[in-house]
Amino acid sequence: MNQNLLVTKRDGSTERINLDKIHRVLDWAAEGLHNVSISQVELRSTFSFMTVSRPLTSTKPLSRLPQT
């Protein structure tokens, strides 16, 4: 995956994508969930990154995510 991809944070700032950070958040989000394969989520996400041709945005806050 292109390491030059930028992520827009909640405060509007941007930073280079950090796949380790994404992995840590996925691990955290899946804690206590049964039958969730983090590696499958990551593989499907990689496919989404490769096929998306426009910026992804969300108008809903992700309240479960830790502040960074």
XYZ file of N, CA and C in Angstrom, residues 5-6 10 14 18 42 48 50 54:
27
model
N -0.224 7.874 1.547
C -1.630 8.202 1.751
C -1.763 9.061 2.997
N -2.675 10.015 2.945
C -2.904 10.889 4.090
C -4.229 10.543 4.754
N -9.800 13.920 13.219
C -11.021 14.602 13.657
C -10.863 16.105 13.767
N -3.929 16.609 8.988
C -3.644 15.398 8.224
C -2.300 14.827 8.645
N -0.672 5.364 9.109
C 0.155 4.568 10.006
C -0.565 3.230 10.196
N -8.415 -6.483 8.230
C -7.307 -5.751 7.615
C -7.195 -6.053 6.123
N -10.245 -2.184 0.123
C -11.014 -0.938 0.041
C -10.110 0.246 -0.226
N -7.392 0.247 -1.864
C -6.907 0.181 -3.236
C -7.986 0.544 -4.247
N -11.933 8.301 -4.170
C -12.273 9.603 -3.606
C -12.040 9.551 -2.093
